[in-house]
Amino acid sequence: MTQSLKDKLIILLLAALGAAFLVTFIAIEEQAEIFALLVFAGVLIIASAKLGLTDKISQSLSRNERLLNLSSIAAMLVVIFWFHEDHFPLLMIATVLLYVVACCGLNMQFGYTGVVNFAGAAFFGVGCYTAAVLGGTGTPLLLVIALGGVMAAIVGSILIIPVLRTRGHYAAVVTIAFGLLFRTFLEVNDTLGGPQGLPVSGMNLFGWDFNSNIQITENIEFSFYMNYVILALIMVILTFILMRRIERSWIGLNFDAVRLDETAAACYGINIKRWKILSFTLGNFLAGIAGALFAMMLGFIAPSNFAFSDSLILVSIVLLGGMGSIWGTILAAGLVVLLPEKLQVIQEYRFLLYAVVMILILLFRPQGVLPRNLRSYIPGWRG
Amino acid sequence: MEQQQETVLAFKGLTRRFGGVVALNEFDMELTNGQIVGLIGPNGSGKTTSFNVLTGIYEANGGSIEFLGQDITSWPAQKVYEAGVARTFQRSRLCLELSIFDNIMIGAHKRLNHGFMFNVFKRKALQQQIKENYDEARKLLTIFDPELADKMFEPVGSLRMIDRRRIEICRALISHPRLLLLDEPSAGMTHEETRELMDDILEVREMIDGLSIILVEHEMGMIERVTDKCIVLNFGQKICEGAYREVASNKLVQEAYLGGE
Ligand SMILES: Nc1ncnc2c1ncn2[C@@H]1O[C@H](COP(=O)(O)OP(=O)(O)O)[C@@H](O)[C@H]1O
Ligand SMILES: [Mg+2]
């Protein structure tokens, strides 16, 4: 068997395994079974790492990016269609996907350019409220999603001056303050529903109502969440493409140079402000579009959804997955969103557990669970 | 011949203070086209500071800097680079987690297309630009070390110090500067390695039209071999200027190096 055929088989096998794992994990309810499945997966991963398999696998993956991307999408579709009539699993999957979009935004800011943003939930929230306010006005809803992103980017521009002026911890404090202010603003603002929040009308695409179930045949009915999951998946795919293209371009290189050494970057003509503004704005845009669709899907939003702790969760997803790593963000978003939903133990001690995991990651694997690779501008090209 | 006499760089009364420390004190100097000037002096005499003020990292507290006929005294670092000044740092400042190619490309900033549309949507044109620049970077690096040129996509952090210095010099040279500032390029190298490095730099100088160099260096053999003239700083003040032989026999200079007051 040739190497390339082997690579391809490995990828297809992994995708099938991934889909099977996800379906099982989401479907089972019994706490003991969930534990057993997680332990099994953990042992499998550790064993293959010890056997040196993970290195080989990751080489196979990086040689066949296209196939990897396509089979991941296919695997996702299998999982989605498996649960086609189950509201709750679909809601969870869509939530994961939208977290991926928002966290890619934070990753663009923090992972690429080094701009910390502890107000991720606030920018997500700007998207949500944009959808709530525009929902009843007859604005085409794809446009509402885009406007959610644009609004988040505009609101973010308030923060640009302090973010450019401060560095490190100070920048973090500035964004934390902004996040708190945002929530207070929502709570006292009666036109935005005050502490009770606002209802959001659902998505309606060219007369296609997203909020009613889809009758396929007499016996098959799709949950209305299918609409949202599919749209969220499309958003993830587009976000992934944007992140990848930026990373593999001179813009990505400028971002890295700004993050790693501002002084040296300035001595080579790199305009620090320009690149920080671009990555901050794009990142907030991504958080905003994710928020807009999320609000339509939930149908109701309130200020309590956008607390500082929610921002912390977004940042912890980025750190857990690995700075600048897109696959890392996808994996981490899945873990952070799904685990507490499935395991009641975690539900209660959620934040304690996050804190412990974060500390462990920062101590023992600061590059994250799926570290970002060295930039290869053109896949497969090495000069 | 006239070209040869063109003034590339002129400091007039350049002064920089840090609190009570006068790091540069009324420093005058001139550099003409194609010249290599050695900037020497004991530790803390203001050599690095003069680079930092020239490249716009620090503001001058007094005096002026003229580069190719323009007053660049208060220009930001980016503009100074665009005008044709490239430098290395005394403590190597590469991006260790990026590849050799990435690091060299940072130096090529001014001739790359940084537009959003170009980078995100015109992928074919971008990839063309990447390949062209790859070829040039590789050619340049091959002059310094052919083996390094085979490792273009390896992280700089995995390389030896001496290789990192070579890459830092390539990062500076790829921009085809008019003025190259080298801050102790041979620190930590053996005599042989230092010699090789300087030969390589001289080789590249032939390829870049009218490249002038200011070299900060403790290795006097190297200064003697390559410089057209030397400037000696002590406590931020220029105490002597001239050909290496004159400077080396100057009494003030000997005292400064012996630490005499
Ligand atoms: N950023 C700074 N802050 C305070 N003092 C500085 C700074 N940079 C340089 N100095 C001081 O300026 C003087 C000259 O330093 P420097 O230019 O680094 O010397 P050299 O490169 O000749 O060894 C020293 O006394 C040094 O302590
Ligand atoms: Mg120095």
PDB file of C-alpha atoms in Angstrom, chain A residues 242 244-246 248-254 256-257 259-272 274-275 278 282 372 374-379 381-383, chain B residues 55 57 77-78 81-82 86-87 89 93 95 97-99 101-102 105-107 109 112-116 119-121 123 126-127 129-131 133-134 153-155 171-172:
ATOM      1  CA  LEU A 242     -10.939  33.117   6.627  1.00  0.00           C
ATOM      2  CA  ARG A 244      -6.591  29.888   7.355  1.00  0.00           C
ATOM      3  CA  ARG A 245      -6.210  32.415   4.562  1.00  0.00           C
ATOM      4  CA  ILE A 246      -5.189  35.124   6.970  1.00  0.00           C
ATOM      5  CA  ARG A 248      -1.149  31.836   5.428  1.00  0.00           C
ATOM      6  CA  SER A 249      -0.589  35.314   4.112  1.00  0.00           C
ATOM      7  CA  TRP A 250       1.595  38.304   4.814  1.00  0.00           C
ATOM      8  CA  ILE A 251      -1.169  39.552   7.115  1.00  0.00           C
ATOM      9  CA  GLY A 252      -0.754  36.485   9.303  1.00  0.00           C
ATOM     10  CA  LEU A 253       2.984  37.066   9.354  1.00  0.00           C
ATOM     11  CA  ASN A 254       2.465  40.688  10.403  1.00  0.00           C
ATOM     12  CA  ASP A 256       2.735  37.155  14.479  1.00  0.00           C
ATOM     13  CA  ALA A 257       5.477  39.758  14.302  1.00  0.00           C
ATOM     14  CA  ARG A 259       2.618  39.562  18.933  1.00  0.00           C
ATOM     15  CA  LEU A 260       6.178  38.340  19.291  1.00  0.00           C
ATOM     16  CA  ASP A 261       8.242  41.543  19.232  1.00  0.00           C
ATOM     17  CA  GLU A 262       6.719  44.951  18.667  1.00  0.00           C
ATOM     18  CA  THR A 263      10.047  46.767  18.652  1.00  0.00           C
ATOM     19  CA  ALA A 264      11.654  44.541  16.056  1.00  0.00           C
ATOM     20  CA  ALA A 265       8.433  44.636  14.008  1.00  0.00           C
ATOM     21  CA  ALA A 266       8.448  48.439  14.033  1.00  0.00           C
ATOM     22  CA  CYS A 267      12.069  48.470  12.864  1.00  0.00           C
ATOM     23  CA  TYR A 268      10.959  46.477   9.835  1.00  0.00           C
ATOM     24  CA  GLY A 269       8.155  48.776   8.825  1.00  0.00           C
ATOM     25  CA  ILE A 270       5.294  46.887  10.432  1.00  0.00           C
ATOM     26  CA  ASN A 271       2.571  49.284  11.509  1.00  0.00           C
ATOM     27  CA  ILE A 272       1.630  47.918  14.933  1.00  0.00           C
ATOM     28  CA  ARG A 274      -2.889  48.886  11.776  1.00  0.00           C
ATOM     29  CA  TRP A 275      -2.567  45.168  12.435  1.00  0.00           C
ATOM     30  CA  LEU A 278      -7.535  44.795  11.912  1.00  0.00           C
ATOM     31  CA  LEU A 282     -12.227  41.031  12.578  1.00  0.00           C
ATOM     32  CA  ARG A 372      -0.595  25.449  16.094  1.00  0.00           C
ATOM     33  CA  LEU A 374       4.553  26.360  11.842  1.00  0.00           C
ATOM     34  CA  ARG A 375       3.182  28.447   9.011  1.00  0.00           C
ATOM     35  CA  SER A 376       3.205  26.682   5.671  1.00  0.00           C
ATOM     36  CA  TYR A 377       2.043  29.285   3.208  1.00  0.00           C
ATOM     37  CA  ILE A 378       1.028  26.829   0.533  1.00  0.00           C
ATOM     38  CA  PRO A 379      -0.014  23.345   1.669  1.00  0.00           C
ATOM     39  CA  TRP A 381       4.973  23.356  -0.718  1.00  0.00           C
ATOM     40  CA  ARG A 382       8.421  23.450   0.830  1.00  0.00           C
ATOM     41  CA  GLY A 383      10.318  25.631  -1.580  1.00  0.00           C
TER      42      GLY A 383
ATOM     43  CA  THR B  55      16.059  53.953  13.918  1.00  0.00           C
ATOM     44  CA  ILE B  57      13.041  53.548  18.805  1.00  0.00           C
ATOM     45  CA  ALA B  77      10.796  53.415  13.196  1.00  0.00           C
ATOM     46  CA  GLN B  78       8.600  52.273  10.317  1.00  0.00           C
ATOM     47  CA  TYR B  81      13.028  51.485   7.592  1.00  0.00           C
ATOM     48  CA  GLU B  82      11.040  52.496   4.508  1.00  0.00           C
ATOM     49  CA  ALA B  86      17.961  48.170   8.326  1.00  0.00           C
ATOM     50  CA  ARG B  87      19.518  46.902  11.513  1.00  0.00           C
ATOM     51  CA  PHE B  89      20.087  43.959  17.465  1.00  0.00           C
ATOM     52  CA  ARG B  93      15.614  39.752  18.268  1.00  0.00           C
ATOM     53  CA  CYS B  95      10.768  35.547  16.366  1.00  0.00           C
ATOM     54  CA  GLU B  97       8.667  30.345  17.132  1.00  0.00           C
ATOM     55  CA  LEU B  98       8.516  31.363  13.484  1.00  0.00           C
ATOM     56  CA  SER B  99      10.400  29.694  10.651  1.00  0.00           C
ATOM     57  CA  PHE B 101      11.570  31.996   6.013  1.00  0.00           C
ATOM     58  CA  ASP B 102       9.026  33.919   8.095  1.00  0.00           C
ATOM     59  CA  MET B 105      10.206  37.874   5.160  1.00  0.00           C
ATOM     60  CA  ILE B 106       9.623  40.288   8.023  1.00  0.00           C
ATOM     61  CA  GLY B 107      12.655  42.133   6.659  1.00  0.00           C
ATOM     62  CA  HIS B 109       8.068  44.038   4.477  1.00  0.00           C
ATOM     63  CA  LEU B 112       5.246  42.837  -0.056  1.00  0.00           C
ATOM     64  CA  ASN B 113       1.587  43.528  -0.762  1.00  0.00           C
ATOM     65  CA  HIS B 114      -0.252  43.809   2.551  1.00  0.00           C
ATOM     66  CA  GLY B 115      -3.724  44.644   1.220  1.00  0.00           C
ATOM     67  CA  PHE B 116      -6.613  42.712   2.739  1.00  0.00           C
ATOM     68  CA  ASN B 119      -4.045  38.523   0.855  1.00  0.00           C
ATOM     69  CA  VAL B 120      -7.454  36.948   1.418  1.00  0.00           C
ATOM     70  CA  PHE B 121      -8.956  36.716  -2.061  1.00  0.00           C
ATOM     71  CA  ARG B 123      -4.570  33.663  -3.534  1.00  0.00           C
ATOM     72  CA  LEU B 126      -0.198  35.994  -3.339  1.00  0.00           C
ATOM     73  CA  GLN B 127       1.309  32.556  -3.799  1.00  0.00           C
ATOM     74  CA  GLN B 129       4.674  36.617  -4.574  1.00  0.00           C
ATOM     75  CA  ILE B 130       5.495  34.123  -1.840  1.00  0.00           C
ATOM     76  CA  LYS B 131       7.434  31.916  -4.242  1.00  0.00           C
ATOM     77  CA  ASN B 133      10.392  36.023  -2.335  1.00  0.00           C
ATOM     78  CA  TYR B 134      11.261  32.526  -1.253  1.00  0.00           C
ATOM     79  CA  PHE B 153      10.753  25.998   7.186  1.00  0.00           C
ATOM     80  CA  GLU B 154      12.277  25.135  10.527  1.00  0.00           C
ATOM     81  CA  PRO B 155      11.713  27.251  13.624  1.00  0.00           C
ATOM     82  CA  ARG B 171      16.465  39.792   7.476  1.00  0.00           C
ATOM     83  CA  ALA B 172      18.167  43.179   7.327  1.00  0.00           C
TER      84      ALA B 172
END
